[in-house]
PDB file of C-alpha atoms in Angstrom:
ATOM      1  CA  MET E1086     100.001 140.111 107.408  1.00  0.00           C
ATOM      2  CA  ASN E1087      97.006 142.389 107.497  1.00  0.00           C
ATOM      3  CA  ASP E1088      97.215 146.196 108.188  1.00  0.00           C
ATOM      4  CA  ARG E1089      96.079 145.585 111.724  1.00  0.00           C
ATOM      5  CA  GLN E1090      97.486 141.818 112.142  1.00  0.00           C
ATOM      6  CA  ASP E1091      94.976 138.909 113.182  1.00  0.00           C
ATOM      7  CA  ALA E1092      95.668 137.066 116.514  1.00  0.00           C
ATOM      8  CA  LEU E1093      97.754 139.549 118.326  1.00  0.00           C
ATOM      9  CA  ASP E1094      97.662 139.230 121.936  1.00  0.00           C
ATOM     10  CA  GLY E1095      96.969 142.381 124.454  1.00  0.00           C
ATOM     11  CA  ASP E1096     100.269 143.211 125.170  1.00  0.00           C
ATOM     12  CA  TYR E1097     101.692 143.607 121.415  1.00  0.00           C
ATOM     13  CA  ALA E1098      98.618 145.067 120.505  1.00  0.00           C
ATOM     14  CA  GLN E1099      99.359 148.044 123.290  1.00  0.00           C
ATOM     15  CA  LEU E1100     102.672 148.245 122.107  1.00  0.00           C
ATOM     16  CA  GLN E1101     101.450 148.453 118.124  1.00  0.00           C
ATOM     17  CA  TYR E1102      99.059 150.960 119.205  1.00  0.00           C
ATOM     18  CA  ALA E1103     100.416 152.746 122.045  1.00  0.00           C
ATOM     19  CA  GLY E1104     101.253 155.740 119.174  1.00  0.00           C
ATOM     20  CA  GLN E1105     100.566 155.861 115.603  1.00  0.00           C
ATOM     21  CA  ASP E1106     104.263 155.351 113.949  1.00  0.00           C
ATOM     22  CA  ASN E1107     103.572 151.870 112.928  1.00  0.00           C
ATOM     23  CA  LEU E1108     100.728 151.611 111.755  1.00  0.00           C
ATOM     24  CA  LYS E1109     101.246 154.947 109.467  1.00  0.00           C
ATOM     25  CA  VAL E1110     104.256 153.121 107.932  1.00  0.00           C
ATOM     26  CA  ARG E1111     101.462 150.447 106.653  1.00  0.00           C
ATOM     27  CA  ILE E1112      99.262 152.827 105.670  1.00  0.00           C
ATOM     28  CA  GLU E1113     101.414 155.036 103.314  1.00  0.00           C
ATOM     29  CA  THR E1114     102.728 151.928 101.952  1.00  0.00           C
ATOM     30  CA  HIS E1115      99.174 151.115 100.650  1.00  0.00           C
ATOM     31  CA  LYS E1116      98.730 154.545  99.738  1.00  0.00           C
ATOM     32  CA  LYS E1117     101.952 154.752  97.652  1.00  0.00           C
ATOM     33  CA  TYR E1118     101.905 151.349  96.303  1.00  0.00           C
ATOM     34  CA  THR E1119      98.530 150.118  95.475  1.00  0.00           C
ATOM     35  CA  LEU E1120      97.181 149.607  91.897  1.00  0.00           C
ATOM     36  CA  PRO E1121      94.573 150.388  90.682  1.00  0.00           C
ATOM     37  CA  GLN E1122      94.443 153.716  93.051  1.00  0.00           C
ATOM     38  CA  VAL E1123      91.252 153.767  94.767  1.00  0.00           C
ATOM     39  CA  ASP E1124      91.018 155.517  97.989  1.00  0.00           C
ATOM     40  CA  PHE E1125      89.720 152.640  99.940  1.00  0.00           C
ATOM     41  CA  VAL E1126      88.595 154.740 102.774  1.00  0.00           C
ATOM     42  CA  ASP E1127      86.193 156.616 100.399  1.00  0.00           C
ATOM     43  CA  TRP E1128      85.063 153.479  98.468  1.00  0.00           C
ATOM     44  CA  VAL E1129      83.966 151.882 102.159  1.00  0.00           C
ATOM     45  CA  LEU E1130      81.949 154.954 103.025  1.00  0.00           C
ATOM     46  CA  ASP E1131      80.517 154.994  99.384  1.00  0.00           C
ATOM     47  CA  ARG E1132      78.808 151.594  99.868  1.00  0.00           C
ATOM     48  CA  LEU E1133      76.192 153.935 102.225  1.00  0.00           C
ATOM     49  CA  GLU E1134      73.965 156.616 100.862  1.00  0.00           C
ATOM     50  CA  TRP E1135      74.643 159.630 103.511  1.00  0.00           C
ATOM     51  CA  ARG E1136      71.755 161.752 104.357  1.00  0.00           C
ATOM     52  CA  GLY E1137      74.167 164.166 105.980  1.00  0.00           C
ATOM     53  CA  ASP E1138      72.887 164.372 109.515  1.00  0.00           C
ATOM     54  CA  GLU E1139      73.667 160.703 110.741  1.00  0.00           C
ATOM     55  CA  TRP E1140      75.261 160.156 114.037  1.00  0.00           C
ATOM     56  CA  VAL E1141      78.386 157.930 113.918  1.00  0.00           C
ATOM     57  CA  ILE E1142      80.883 156.019 116.251  1.00  0.00           C
ATOM     58  CA  ASP E1143      84.104 154.939 114.537  1.00  0.00           C
ATOM     59  CA  VAL E1144      85.328 151.934 116.793  1.00  0.00           C
ATOM     60  CA  GLY E1145      88.995 151.710 116.631  1.00  0.00           C
ATOM     61  CA  ALA E1146      89.372 155.374 115.363  1.00  0.00           C
ATOM     62  CA  GLY E1147      93.300 154.442 114.696  1.00  0.00           C
ATOM     63  CA  ASP E1148      95.024 157.295 113.164  1.00  0.00           C
ATOM     64  CA  GLY E1149      91.896 158.890 112.013  1.00  0.00           C
ATOM     65  CA  GLN E1150      91.862 158.220 108.703  1.00  0.00           C
ATOM     66  CA  TYR E1151      88.016 157.521 108.493  1.00  0.00           C
ATOM     67  CA  GLY E1152      87.063 160.475 110.732  1.00  0.00           C
ATOM     68  CA  ARG E1153      88.375 163.046 108.328  1.00  0.00           C
ATOM     69  CA  ALA E1154      86.099 161.574 105.463  1.00  0.00           C
ATOM     70  CA  VAL E1155      83.097 160.617 107.357  1.00  0.00           C
ATOM     71  CA  LYS E1156      82.589 164.092 109.062  1.00  0.00           C
ATOM     72  CA  GLU E1157      81.962 165.329 105.690  1.00  0.00           C
ATOM     73  CA  ARG E1158      79.246 163.150 105.242  1.00  0.00           C
ATOM     74  CA  CYS E1159      77.696 163.046 108.305  1.00  0.00           C
ATOM     75  CA  GLY E1160      76.260 165.108 111.332  1.00  0.00           C
ATOM     76  CA  PHE E1161      77.841 163.958 114.793  1.00  0.00           C
ATOM     77  CA  TYR E1162      81.123 161.903 114.609  1.00  0.00           C
ATOM     78  CA  LEU E1163      82.658 160.432 117.850  1.00  0.00           C
ATOM     79  CA  ALA E1164      86.229 158.780 117.489  1.00  0.00           C
ATOM     80  CA  ALA E1165      86.478 155.706 119.716  1.00  0.00           C
ATOM     81  CA  ASP E1166      89.281 153.298 120.693  1.00  0.00           C
ATOM     82  CA  LEU E1167      90.879 151.127 123.297  1.00  0.00           C
ATOM     83  CA  TYR E1168      94.345 152.420 123.103  1.00  0.00           C
ATOM     84  CA  LEU E1169      94.658 156.131 124.778  1.00  0.00           C
ATOM     85  CA  GLY E1170      97.756 156.464 122.556  1.00  0.00           C
ATOM     86  CA  MET E1171      95.679 156.506 119.249  1.00  0.00           C
ATOM     87  CA  LEU E1172      93.144 158.717 120.630  1.00  0.00           C
ATOM     88  CA  ARG E1173      95.930 160.960 122.152  1.00  0.00           C
ATOM     89  CA  ASP E1174      97.201 161.684 118.603  1.00  0.00           C
ATOM     90  CA  LEU E1175      94.149 162.155 116.893  1.00  0.00           C
ATOM     91  CA  ASP E1176      93.980 165.476 115.137  1.00  0.00           C
ATOM     92  CA  GLY E1177      90.631 167.629 114.719  1.00  0.00           C
ATOM     93  CA  GLU E1178      89.752 170.741 116.563  1.00  0.00           C
ATOM     94  CA  GLY E1179      86.516 170.114 118.946  1.00  0.00           C
ATOM     95  CA  LEU E1180      86.930 166.221 118.429  1.00  0.00           C
ATOM     96  CA  ILE E1181      85.090 163.881 120.603  1.00  0.00           C
ATOM     97  CA  ARG E1182      87.192 161.003 121.633  1.00  0.00           C
ATOM     98  CA  LEU E1183      85.841 157.944 123.677  1.00  0.00           C
ATOM     99  CA  ASN E1184      88.252 155.230 125.302  1.00  0.00           C
ATOM    100  CA  LEU E1185      86.361 151.864 124.925  1.00  0.00           C
ATOM    101  CA  ASP E1186      86.405 148.448 124.456  1.00  0.00           C
ATOM    102  CA  ALA E1187      84.467 147.286 121.211  1.00  0.00           C
ATOM    103  CA  ALA E1188      82.676 144.730 123.588  1.00  0.00           C
ATOM    104  CA  ALA E1189      81.094 146.940 125.790  1.00  0.00           C
ATOM    105  CA  VAL E1190      79.867 150.200 123.795  1.00  0.00           C
ATOM    106  CA  PRO E1191      78.783 152.253 126.629  1.00  0.00           C
ATOM    107  CA  LEU E1192      76.178 154.185 125.020  1.00  0.00           C
ATOM    108  CA  ALA E1193      72.211 154.112 125.188  1.00  0.00           C
ATOM    109  CA  ASP E1194      69.748 151.980 122.905  1.00  0.00           C
ATOM    110  CA  ASP E1195      68.936 153.099 119.417  1.00  0.00           C
ATOM    111  CA  ALA E1196      71.587 156.028 119.566  1.00  0.00           C
ATOM    112  CA  LEU E1197      73.206 156.113 116.723  1.00  0.00           C
ATOM    113  CA  ASP E1198      72.872 155.492 112.705  1.00  0.00           C
ATOM    114  CA  VAL E1199      76.160 154.344 111.615  1.00  0.00           C
ATOM    115  CA  ILE E1200      79.034 152.167 113.266  1.00  0.00           C
ATOM    116  CA  LEU E1201      82.424 151.975 111.621  1.00  0.00           C
ATOM    117  CA  ALA E1202      84.503 149.123 112.579  1.00  0.00           C
ATOM    118  CA  ASN E1203      86.921 148.780 110.248  1.00  0.00           C
ATOM    119  CA  HIS E1204      90.290 146.497 110.243  1.00  0.00           C
ATOM    120  CA  MET E1205      89.762 145.730 113.707  1.00  0.00           C
ATOM    121  CA  LEU E1206      87.461 143.112 114.629  1.00  0.00           C
ATOM    122  CA  TYR E1207      90.193 140.764 114.531  1.00  0.00           C
ATOM    123  CA  TYR E1208      91.416 141.695 117.640  1.00  0.00           C
ATOM    124  CA  VAL E1209      88.010 141.350 119.646  1.00  0.00           C
ATOM    125  CA  GLU E1210      88.448 137.915 121.389  1.00  0.00           C
ATOM    126  CA  ASP E1211      84.578 137.297 121.988  1.00  0.00           C
ATOM    127  CA  LYS E1212      82.859 139.056 119.061  1.00  0.00           C
ATOM    128  CA  ASP E1213      79.012 138.003 120.085  1.00  0.00           C
ATOM    129  CA  PRO E1214      78.648 140.506 122.924  1.00  0.00           C
ATOM    130  CA  ALA E1215      80.400 143.456 120.470  1.00  0.00           C
ATOM    131  CA  TYR E1216      77.882 142.285 117.593  1.00  0.00           C
ATOM    132  CA  ALA E1217      75.123 142.343 119.960  1.00  0.00           C
ATOM    133  CA  GLY E1218      76.101 145.649 121.490  1.00  0.00           C
ATOM    134  CA  PHE E1219      76.224 147.288 118.067  1.00  0.00           C
ATOM    135  CA  SER E1220      73.076 146.071 116.867  1.00  0.00           C
ATOM    136  CA  ARG E1221      71.548 147.507 120.408  1.00  0.00           C
ATOM    137  CA  VAL E1222      73.157 151.114 120.005  1.00  0.00           C
ATOM    138  CA  LEU E1223      71.976 151.565 116.469  1.00  0.00           C
ATOM    139  CA  ARG E1224      68.633 152.746 115.595  1.00  0.00           C
ATOM    140  CA  PRO E1225      66.011 150.847 113.202  1.00  0.00           C
ATOM    141  CA  GLY E1226      67.814 151.116 109.697  1.00  0.00           C
ATOM    142  CA  GLY E1227      71.249 151.743 111.249  1.00  0.00           C
ATOM    143  CA  ARG E1228      74.129 150.272 109.740  1.00  0.00           C
ATOM    144  CA  LEU E1229      77.345 148.569 110.809  1.00  0.00           C
ATOM    145  CA  LEU E1230      80.315 148.912 108.161  1.00  0.00           C
ATOM    146  CA  ALA E1231      83.065 146.295 109.004  1.00  0.00           C
ATOM    147  CA  ALA E1232      86.196 146.561 106.785  1.00  0.00           C
ATOM    148  CA  THR E1233      88.752 143.336 106.524  1.00  0.00           C
ATOM    149  CA  ASN E1234      90.895 141.639 104.355  1.00  0.00           C
ATOM    150  CA  SER E1235      90.627 138.240 102.702  1.00  0.00           C
ATOM    151  CA  GLU E1236      92.702 135.237 104.069  1.00  0.00           C
ATOM    152  CA  LEU E1237      94.904 135.212 101.178  1.00  0.00           C
ATOM    153  CA  TYR E1238      95.404 139.179 101.340  1.00  0.00           C
ATOM    154  CA  MET E1239      99.179 139.628 100.436  1.00  0.00           C
ATOM    155  CA  GLY E1240     100.007 136.045 100.004  1.00  0.00           C
ATOM    156  CA  GLU E1241     103.075 136.710  98.024  1.00  0.00           C
ATOM    157  CA  LEU E1242     104.796 138.561 100.563  1.00  0.00           C
ATOM    158  CA  ARG E1243     103.754 136.172 103.249  1.00  0.00           C
ATOM    159  CA  VAL E1244     105.209 132.949 100.734  1.00  0.00           C
ATOM    160  CA  MET E1245     108.425 135.016 100.359  1.00  0.00           C
ATOM    161  CA  HIS E1246     108.568 135.832 104.071  1.00  0.00           C
ATOM    162  CA  SER E1247     108.109 131.975 104.625  1.00  0.00           C
ATOM    163  CA  ARG E1248     110.949 131.201 102.466  1.00  0.00           C
ATOM    164  CA  ILE E1249     113.343 133.452 104.536  1.00  0.00           C
ATOM    165  CA  ALA E1250     111.906 131.862 107.700  1.00  0.00           C
ATOM    166  CA  ALA E1251     112.721 128.654 106.966  1.00  0.00           C
ATOM    167  CA  GLN E1252     116.031 129.757 105.980  1.00  0.00           C
ATOM    168  CA  PHE E1253     116.531 131.233 109.396  1.00  0.00           C
ATOM    169  CA  GLY E1254     114.551 128.449 111.288  1.00  0.00           C
ATOM    170  CA  TYR E1255     111.600 130.350 112.151  1.00  0.00           C
ATOM    171  CA  ALA E1256     109.153 129.217 109.864  1.00  0.00           C
ATOM    172  CA  GLY E1257     107.141 127.090 112.575  1.00  0.00           C
ATOM    173  CA  LYS E1258     106.678 130.251 114.669  1.00  0.00           C
ATOM    174  CA  LEU E1259     105.577 132.190 111.788  1.00  0.00           C
ATOM    175  CA  ASP E1260     102.862 129.669 110.864  1.00  0.00           C
ATOM    176  CA  ARG E1261     101.267 129.771 114.154  1.00  0.00           C
ATOM    177  CA  LEU E1262     101.420 133.373 114.465  1.00  0.00           C
ATOM    178  CA  ARG E1263      99.463 133.367 111.154  1.00  0.00           C
ATOM    179  CA  GLU E1264      96.761 131.071 112.651  1.00  0.00           C
ATOM    180  CA  GLY E1265      93.514 131.522 113.830  1.00  0.00           C
ATOM    181  CA  ARG E1266      92.340 134.531 111.760  1.00  0.00           C
ATOM    182  CA  SER E1267      89.208 135.238 113.358  1.00  0.00           C
ATOM    183  CA  PHE E1268      87.743 137.898 110.950  1.00  0.00           C
ATOM    184  CA  THR E1269      88.082 138.040 107.496  1.00  0.00           C
ATOM    185  CA  LEU E1270      85.768 138.392 104.327  1.00  0.00           C
ATOM    186  CA  GLU E1271      85.864 134.563 104.117  1.00  0.00           C
ATOM    187  CA  ASN E1272      84.522 134.036 107.961  1.00  0.00           C
ATOM    188  CA  GLY E1273      82.853 137.175 108.659  1.00  0.00           C
ATOM    189  CA  GLN E1274      79.649 136.943 107.188  1.00  0.00           C
ATOM    190  CA  ARG E1275      78.269 133.976 109.244  1.00  0.00           C
ATOM    191  CA  SER E1276      78.795 135.493 112.666  1.00  0.00           C
ATOM    192  CA  LEU E1277      77.422 138.718 111.766  1.00  0.00           C
ATOM    193  CA  GLU E1278      74.175 137.273 110.328  1.00  0.00           C
ATOM    194  CA  ARG E1279      73.474 136.141 113.983  1.00  0.00           C
ATOM    195  CA  HIS E1280      73.053 139.603 114.951  1.00  0.00           C
ATOM    196  CA  PHE E1281      72.058 141.527 111.861  1.00  0.00           C
ATOM    197  CA  GLN E1282      69.130 140.798 109.495  1.00  0.00           C
ATOM    198  CA  ARG E1283      70.853 142.134 106.411  1.00  0.00           C
ATOM    199  CA  VAL E1284      74.738 141.407 105.832  1.00  0.00           C
ATOM    200  CA  GLU E1285      76.297 142.423 102.477  1.00  0.00           C
ATOM    201  CA  ARG E1286      79.526 141.402 101.423  1.00  0.00           C
ATOM    202  CA  PHE E1287      81.638 143.982  99.075  1.00  0.00           C
ATOM    203  CA  ASP E1288      85.123 143.294  97.780  1.00  0.00           C
ATOM    204  CA  LEU E1289      87.976 145.319  96.290  1.00  0.00           C
ATOM    205  CA  PRO E1290      90.773 143.659  94.559  1.00  0.00           C
ATOM    206  CA  SER E1291      93.825 145.206  93.852  1.00  0.00           C
ATOM    207  CA  ALA E1292      97.760 145.093  94.613  1.00  0.00           C
ATOM    208  CA  LEU E1293     100.842 146.562  96.037  1.00  0.00           C
ATOM    209  CA  VAL E1294     103.533 146.910  93.097  1.00  0.00           C
ATOM    210  CA  PHE E1295     107.050 147.078  94.237  1.00  0.00           C
ATOM    211  CA  SER E1296     109.908 148.213  91.814  1.00  0.00           C
ATOM    212  CA  GLU E1297     112.445 147.687  94.815  1.00  0.00           C
ATOM    213  CA  ALA E1298     112.675 145.466  97.934  1.00  0.00           C
ATOM    214  CA  GLU E1299     113.138 148.219 100.852  1.00  0.00           C
ATOM    215  CA  PRO E1300     109.115 149.360 101.342  1.00  0.00           C
ATOM    216  CA  ALA E1301     108.261 145.417 101.201  1.00  0.00           C
ATOM    217  CA  VAL E1302     110.818 144.575 103.876  1.00  0.00           C
ATOM    218  CA  ALA E1303     109.697 148.160 106.086  1.00  0.00           C
ATOM    219  CA  TYR E1304     105.901 146.989 105.823  1.00  0.00           C
ATOM    220  CA  LEU E1305     107.131 143.858 107.697  1.00  0.00           C
ATOM    221  CA  ALA E1306     109.638 145.488 109.898  1.00  0.00           C
ATOM    222  CA  SER E1307     106.752 147.568 110.845  1.00  0.00           C
ATOM    223  CA  PHE E1308     104.896 144.801 112.945  1.00  0.00           C
ATOM    224  CA  GLY E1309     107.951 145.059 115.356  1.00  0.00           C
ATOM    225  CA  ASP E1310     108.517 143.009 118.397  1.00  0.00           C
ATOM    226  CA  ARG E1311     105.918 140.456 117.515  1.00  0.00           C
ATOM    227  CA  LEU E1312     107.904 139.666 114.399  1.00  0.00           C
ATOM    228  CA  PHE E1313     111.263 139.994 115.969  1.00  0.00           C
ATOM    229  CA  ASP E1314     110.538 137.766 118.793  1.00  0.00           C
ATOM    230  CA  LEU E1315     109.998 134.905 116.179  1.00  0.00           C
ATOM    231  CA  LEU E1316     113.733 134.998 115.540  1.00  0.00           C
ATOM    232  CA  PRO E1317     116.136 132.409 117.208  1.00  0.00           C
ATOM    233  CA  SER E1318     118.489 133.330 119.571  1.00  0.00           C
ATOM    234  CA  GLY E1319     121.636 134.885 117.761  1.00  0.00           C
ATOM    235  CA  VAL E1320     119.453 135.580 114.320  1.00  0.00           C
ATOM    236  CA  LEU E1321     119.141 139.724 114.061  1.00  0.00           C
ATOM    237  CA  TRP E1322     116.373 141.138 111.955  1.00  0.00           C
ATOM    238  CA  GLN E1323     118.957 142.779 110.147  1.00  0.00           C
ATOM    239  CA  GLU E1324     120.241 139.445 108.618  1.00  0.00           C
ATOM    240  CA  VAL E1325     116.620 138.137 107.839  1.00  0.00           C
ATOM    241  CA  ALA E1326     115.601 141.676 106.129  1.00  0.00           C
ATOM    242  CA  GLY E1327     118.819 141.576 103.780  1.00  0.00           C
ATOM    243  CA  ALA E1328     118.206 138.010 102.503  1.00  0.00           C
ATOM    244  CA  LEU E1329     114.406 139.090 102.269  1.00  0.00           C
ATOM    245  CA  GLU E1330     115.483 142.191 100.288  1.00  0.00           C
ATOM    246  CA  GLU E1331     118.226 139.989  98.327  1.00  0.00           C
ATOM    247  CA  ARG E1332     115.318 137.499  97.557  1.00  0.00           C
ATOM    248  CA  ILE E1333     112.406 140.191  96.378  1.00  0.00           C
ATOM    249  CA  ASP E1334     115.344 141.972  94.524  1.00  0.00           C
ATOM    250  CA  ALA E1335     116.078 138.845  92.502  1.00  0.00           C
ATOM    251  CA  HIS E1336     112.192 138.345  91.713  1.00  0.00           C
ATOM    252  CA  ILE E1337     112.411 142.002  90.583  1.00  0.00           C
ATOM    253  CA  ALA E1338     114.871 141.586  88.392  1.00  0.00           C
ATOM    254  CA  GLU E1339     113.282 138.392  86.584  1.00  0.00           C
ATOM    255  CA  HIS E1340     109.930 140.108  86.419  1.00  0.00           C
ATOM    256  CA  GLY E1341     110.101 143.603  86.445  1.00  0.00           C
ATOM    257  CA  GLU E1342     108.296 144.155  89.793  1.00  0.00           C
ATOM    258  CA  PHE E1343     107.209 142.475  92.876  1.00  0.00           C
ATOM    259  CA  ARG E1344     103.421 142.151  93.061  1.00  0.00           C
ATOM    260  CA  VAL E1345     101.701 141.444  96.013  1.00  0.00           C
ATOM    261  CA  SER E1346      97.809 140.916  95.120  1.00  0.00           C
ATOM    262  CA  LYS E1347      95.307 142.308  98.060  1.00  0.00           C
ATOM    263  CA  LEU E1348      92.125 141.423  98.406  1.00  0.00           C
ATOM    264  CA  ALA E1349      89.995 143.991 100.972  1.00  0.00           C
ATOM    265  CA  GLY E1350      86.310 144.121 101.523  1.00  0.00           C
ATOM    266  CA  VAL E1351      83.468 145.488 103.586  1.00  0.00           C
ATOM    267  CA  PHE E1352      80.430 143.953 105.412  1.00  0.00           C
ATOM    268  CA  VAL E1353      77.270 146.137 105.311  1.00  0.00           C
ATOM    269  CA  CYS E1354      75.012 145.144 108.004  1.00  0.00           C
ATOM    270  CA  GLN E1355      71.546 146.440 108.793  1.00  0.00           C
ATOM    271  CA  ASN E1356      69.091 146.032 111.734  1.00  0.00           C
TER     272      ASN E1356
END
């Protein structure tokens, strides 16, 4: 599963992002357990050479992690999100917030220098209008930064979860939940190239390294009801979590750690 899980329906997304608690669990897990320790936000932003006077919109601002970093680099920052709970919880005196749908950015043509759309485009069902809108509001030479994950992202944890799902009788439902990832490093470039003259892909491989099972299981649990609803009648998440912890702990006892590979990256798109 990705930081912002692929192929979620609107009702679930609204529950997940009514506030920042679930997202914070995943962000803190990545900060604490990722090796090598690279600040992914800074790495993404450093794909650009900043002048210091750019006008920037952060589409899907989430908990504001990009905002804190990009405001040090630009001249004007606008935090935007579809979910009011996210915007409400953002910190920042004088922060300008905009409630919007990425498919219809309500800004004038040639209004911006940079658009951030990081780990959120898999939520946008009809991407072509969104990409066309992004291109429209960017000034000539403006750039879109669109970070996402590989299709193989966190494969070891997904395999471990699949084995437990088979044990408890919901493997088929889990497979269907994972189907249809609509914006990954592998498939994102082709669709972006229909709207931008130049699209470059940059990759950052890393891994989550766990010395105990609990934080890995807590990461899964942060996906909440969408995950819990997969469970057969009479099966509690506590039972599943216990079995998962036992399997991960056994792996750690044998190998010394539970290493979950990650491949994330960013597309830099230019008009």
